[in-house]
mmCIF file of C-alpha atoms in Angstrom:
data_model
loop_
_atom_site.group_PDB
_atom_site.id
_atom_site.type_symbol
_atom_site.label_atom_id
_atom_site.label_comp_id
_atom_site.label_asym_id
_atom_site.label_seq_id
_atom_site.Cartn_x
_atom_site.Cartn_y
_atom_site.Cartn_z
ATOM 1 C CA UNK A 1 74.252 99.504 183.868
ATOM 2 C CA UNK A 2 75.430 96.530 181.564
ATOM 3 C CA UNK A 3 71.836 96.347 180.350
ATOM 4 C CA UNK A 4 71.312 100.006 179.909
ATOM 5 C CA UNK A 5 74.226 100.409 178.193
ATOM 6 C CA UNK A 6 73.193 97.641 175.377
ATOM 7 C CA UNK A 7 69.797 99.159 175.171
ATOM 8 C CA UNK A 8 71.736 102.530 174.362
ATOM 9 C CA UNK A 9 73.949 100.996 171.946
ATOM 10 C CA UNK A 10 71.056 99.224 170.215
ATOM 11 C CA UNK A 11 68.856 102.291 170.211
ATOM 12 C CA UNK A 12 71.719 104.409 168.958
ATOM 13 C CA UNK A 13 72.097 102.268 165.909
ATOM 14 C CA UNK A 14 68.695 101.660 165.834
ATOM 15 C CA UNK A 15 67.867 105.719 165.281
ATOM 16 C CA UNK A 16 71.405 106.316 163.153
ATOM 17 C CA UNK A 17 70.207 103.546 160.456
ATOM 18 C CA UNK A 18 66.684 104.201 160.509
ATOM 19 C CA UNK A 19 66.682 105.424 156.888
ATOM 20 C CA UNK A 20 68.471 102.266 155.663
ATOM 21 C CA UNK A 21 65.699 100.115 158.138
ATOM 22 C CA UNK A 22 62.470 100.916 156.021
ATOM 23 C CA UNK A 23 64.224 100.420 152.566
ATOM 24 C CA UNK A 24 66.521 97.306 152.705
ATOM 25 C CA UNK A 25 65.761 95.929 156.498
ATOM 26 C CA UNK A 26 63.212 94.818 158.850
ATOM 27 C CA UNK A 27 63.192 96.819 161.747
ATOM 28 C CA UNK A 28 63.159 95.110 165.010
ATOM 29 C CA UNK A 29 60.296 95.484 167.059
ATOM 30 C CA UNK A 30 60.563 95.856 170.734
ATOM 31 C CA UNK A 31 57.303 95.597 172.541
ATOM 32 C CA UNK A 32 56.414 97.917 174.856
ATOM 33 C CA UNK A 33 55.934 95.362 178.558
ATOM 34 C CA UNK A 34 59.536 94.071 177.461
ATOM 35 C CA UNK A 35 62.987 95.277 178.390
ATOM 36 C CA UNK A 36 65.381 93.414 176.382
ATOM 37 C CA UNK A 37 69.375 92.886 177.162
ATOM 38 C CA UNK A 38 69.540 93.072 173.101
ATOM 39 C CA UNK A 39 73.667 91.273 172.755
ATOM 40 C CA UNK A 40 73.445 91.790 169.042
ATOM 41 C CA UNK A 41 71.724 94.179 166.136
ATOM 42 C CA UNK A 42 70.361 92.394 164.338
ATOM 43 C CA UNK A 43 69.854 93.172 160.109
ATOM 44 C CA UNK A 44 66.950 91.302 158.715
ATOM 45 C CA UNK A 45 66.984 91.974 155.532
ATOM 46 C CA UNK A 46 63.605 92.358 153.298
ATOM 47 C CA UNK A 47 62.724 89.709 150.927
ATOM 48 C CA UNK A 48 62.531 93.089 148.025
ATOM 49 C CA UNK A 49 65.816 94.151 148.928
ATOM 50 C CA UNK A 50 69.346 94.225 146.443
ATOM 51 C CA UNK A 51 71.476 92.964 149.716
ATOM 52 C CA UNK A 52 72.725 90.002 149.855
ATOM 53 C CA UNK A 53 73.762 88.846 153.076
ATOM 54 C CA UNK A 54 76.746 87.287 152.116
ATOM 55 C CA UNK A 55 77.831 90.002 150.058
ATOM 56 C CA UNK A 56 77.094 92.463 153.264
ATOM 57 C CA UNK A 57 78.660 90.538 155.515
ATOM 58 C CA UNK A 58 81.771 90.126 153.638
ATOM 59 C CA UNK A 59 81.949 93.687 153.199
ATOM 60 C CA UNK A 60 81.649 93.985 157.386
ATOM 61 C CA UNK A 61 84.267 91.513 158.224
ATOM 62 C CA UNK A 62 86.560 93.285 155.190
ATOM 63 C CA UNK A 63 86.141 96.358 157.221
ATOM 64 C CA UNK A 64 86.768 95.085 160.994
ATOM 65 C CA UNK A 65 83.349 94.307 161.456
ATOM 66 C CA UNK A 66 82.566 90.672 163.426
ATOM 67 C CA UNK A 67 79.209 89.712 162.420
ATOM 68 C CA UNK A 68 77.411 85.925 162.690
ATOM 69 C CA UNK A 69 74.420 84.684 161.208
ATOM 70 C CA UNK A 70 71.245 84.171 163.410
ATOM 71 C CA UNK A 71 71.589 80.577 165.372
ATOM 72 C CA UNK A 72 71.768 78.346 161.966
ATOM 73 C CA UNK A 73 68.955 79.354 160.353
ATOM 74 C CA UNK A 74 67.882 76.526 158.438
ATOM 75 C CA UNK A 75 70.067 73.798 160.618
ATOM 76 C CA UNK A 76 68.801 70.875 158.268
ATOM 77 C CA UNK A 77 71.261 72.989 155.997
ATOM 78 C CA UNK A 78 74.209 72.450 158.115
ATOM 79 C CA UNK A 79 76.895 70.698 157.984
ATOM 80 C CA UNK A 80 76.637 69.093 160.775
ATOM 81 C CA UNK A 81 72.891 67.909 160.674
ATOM 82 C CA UNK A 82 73.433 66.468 156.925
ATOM 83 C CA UNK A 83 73.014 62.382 158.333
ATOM 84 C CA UNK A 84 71.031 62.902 161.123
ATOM 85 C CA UNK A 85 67.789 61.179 160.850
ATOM 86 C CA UNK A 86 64.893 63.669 161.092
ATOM 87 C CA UNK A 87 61.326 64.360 159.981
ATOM 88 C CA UNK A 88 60.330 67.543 157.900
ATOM 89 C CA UNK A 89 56.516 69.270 158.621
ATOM 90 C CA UNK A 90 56.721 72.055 155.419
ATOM 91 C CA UNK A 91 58.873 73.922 153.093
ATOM 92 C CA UNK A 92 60.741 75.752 156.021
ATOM 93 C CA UNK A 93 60.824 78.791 154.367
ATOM 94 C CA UNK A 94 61.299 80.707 157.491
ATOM 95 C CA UNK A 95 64.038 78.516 158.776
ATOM 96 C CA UNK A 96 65.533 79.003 154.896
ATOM 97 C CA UNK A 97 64.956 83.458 155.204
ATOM 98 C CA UNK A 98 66.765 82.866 158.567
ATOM 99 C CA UNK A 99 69.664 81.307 157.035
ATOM 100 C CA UNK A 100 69.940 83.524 153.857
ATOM 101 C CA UNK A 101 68.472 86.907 155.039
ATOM 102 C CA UNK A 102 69.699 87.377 159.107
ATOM 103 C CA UNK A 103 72.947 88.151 160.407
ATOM 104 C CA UNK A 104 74.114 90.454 163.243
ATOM 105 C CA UNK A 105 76.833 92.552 164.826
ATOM 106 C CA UNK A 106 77.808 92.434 168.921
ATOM 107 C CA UNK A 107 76.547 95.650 170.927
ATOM 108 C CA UNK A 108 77.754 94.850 173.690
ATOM 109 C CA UNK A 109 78.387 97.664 176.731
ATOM 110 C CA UNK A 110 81.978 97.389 175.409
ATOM 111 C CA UNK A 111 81.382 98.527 171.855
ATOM 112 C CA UNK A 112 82.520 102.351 171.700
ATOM 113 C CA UNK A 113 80.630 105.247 170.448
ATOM 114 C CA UNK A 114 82.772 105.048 167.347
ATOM 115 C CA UNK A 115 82.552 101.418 167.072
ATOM 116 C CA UNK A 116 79.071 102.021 166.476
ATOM 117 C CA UNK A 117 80.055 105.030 164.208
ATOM 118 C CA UNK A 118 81.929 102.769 162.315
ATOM 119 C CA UNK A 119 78.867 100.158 161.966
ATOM 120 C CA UNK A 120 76.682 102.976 160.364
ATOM 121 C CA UNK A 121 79.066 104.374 158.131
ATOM 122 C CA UNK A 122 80.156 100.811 156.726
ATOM 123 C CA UNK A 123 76.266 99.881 156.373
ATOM 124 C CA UNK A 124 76.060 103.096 154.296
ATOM 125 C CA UNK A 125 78.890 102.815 152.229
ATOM 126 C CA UNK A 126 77.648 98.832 151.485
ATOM 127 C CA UNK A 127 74.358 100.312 150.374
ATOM 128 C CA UNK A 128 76.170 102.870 147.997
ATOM 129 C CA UNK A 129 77.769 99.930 146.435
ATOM 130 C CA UNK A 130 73.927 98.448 145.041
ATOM 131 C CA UNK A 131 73.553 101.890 143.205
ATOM 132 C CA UNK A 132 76.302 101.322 140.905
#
């Protein structure tokens, strides 16, 4: 039940932001031999879009929404990691879109029905802000 209950909660904001997906996000792609236990949505936000994920997730947390970025992203940017002695293959860059691009928002079985109300309609009232 704990699983099927994040799967709803994921699909339900999954379908109820669907129209915001193909303009300003990535949709997440579940593949069809896997049943995930999804703890987060994610936003992924396209590389074309006006968001800015700082911006957006100011504008969640303003409005009693938790959110946290994706793992670190980038950890080489950290804090943290900033005098450890390491070796760099590349430019990163996905490590880098991680860190500037991904956040999410907790689905788990907890989260009500107008929790996840709440998530839509503050998504949609962030994008409404770009058009001005």
């Amino acid at each position: 039940s704990f699983v099927r209950q994040r799967q709803k909660n994921f699909n339900y904001l999954n379908q109820k932001l669907k129209q915001c997906n193909n303009k300003y996000f990535l949709p997440v792609k579940i593949y069809k031999k896997v049943t995930p236990s999804p703890f987060g949505y994610v936003f992924i936000i396209k590389k074309d879009s006006p968001i800015k994920a700082n911006n957006m997730i100011n504008f969640f947390e303003d409005n009693g929404i938790a959110t946290r970025r994706i793992f670190g992203g980038n950890l080489l940017r950290q804090p943290a990691y900033q005098k450890v002695k390491h070796k760099v293959v590349g430019k990163l860059t996905n490590s880098d879109y991680s860190l500037e691009r991904i956040f999410w928002v907790g689905i788990h079985p907890g989260v009500s029905k107008q929790e996840l109300d709440h998530i839509v309609k503050t998504t949609k009232k962030y994008i409404a802000t770009l058009k001005k």
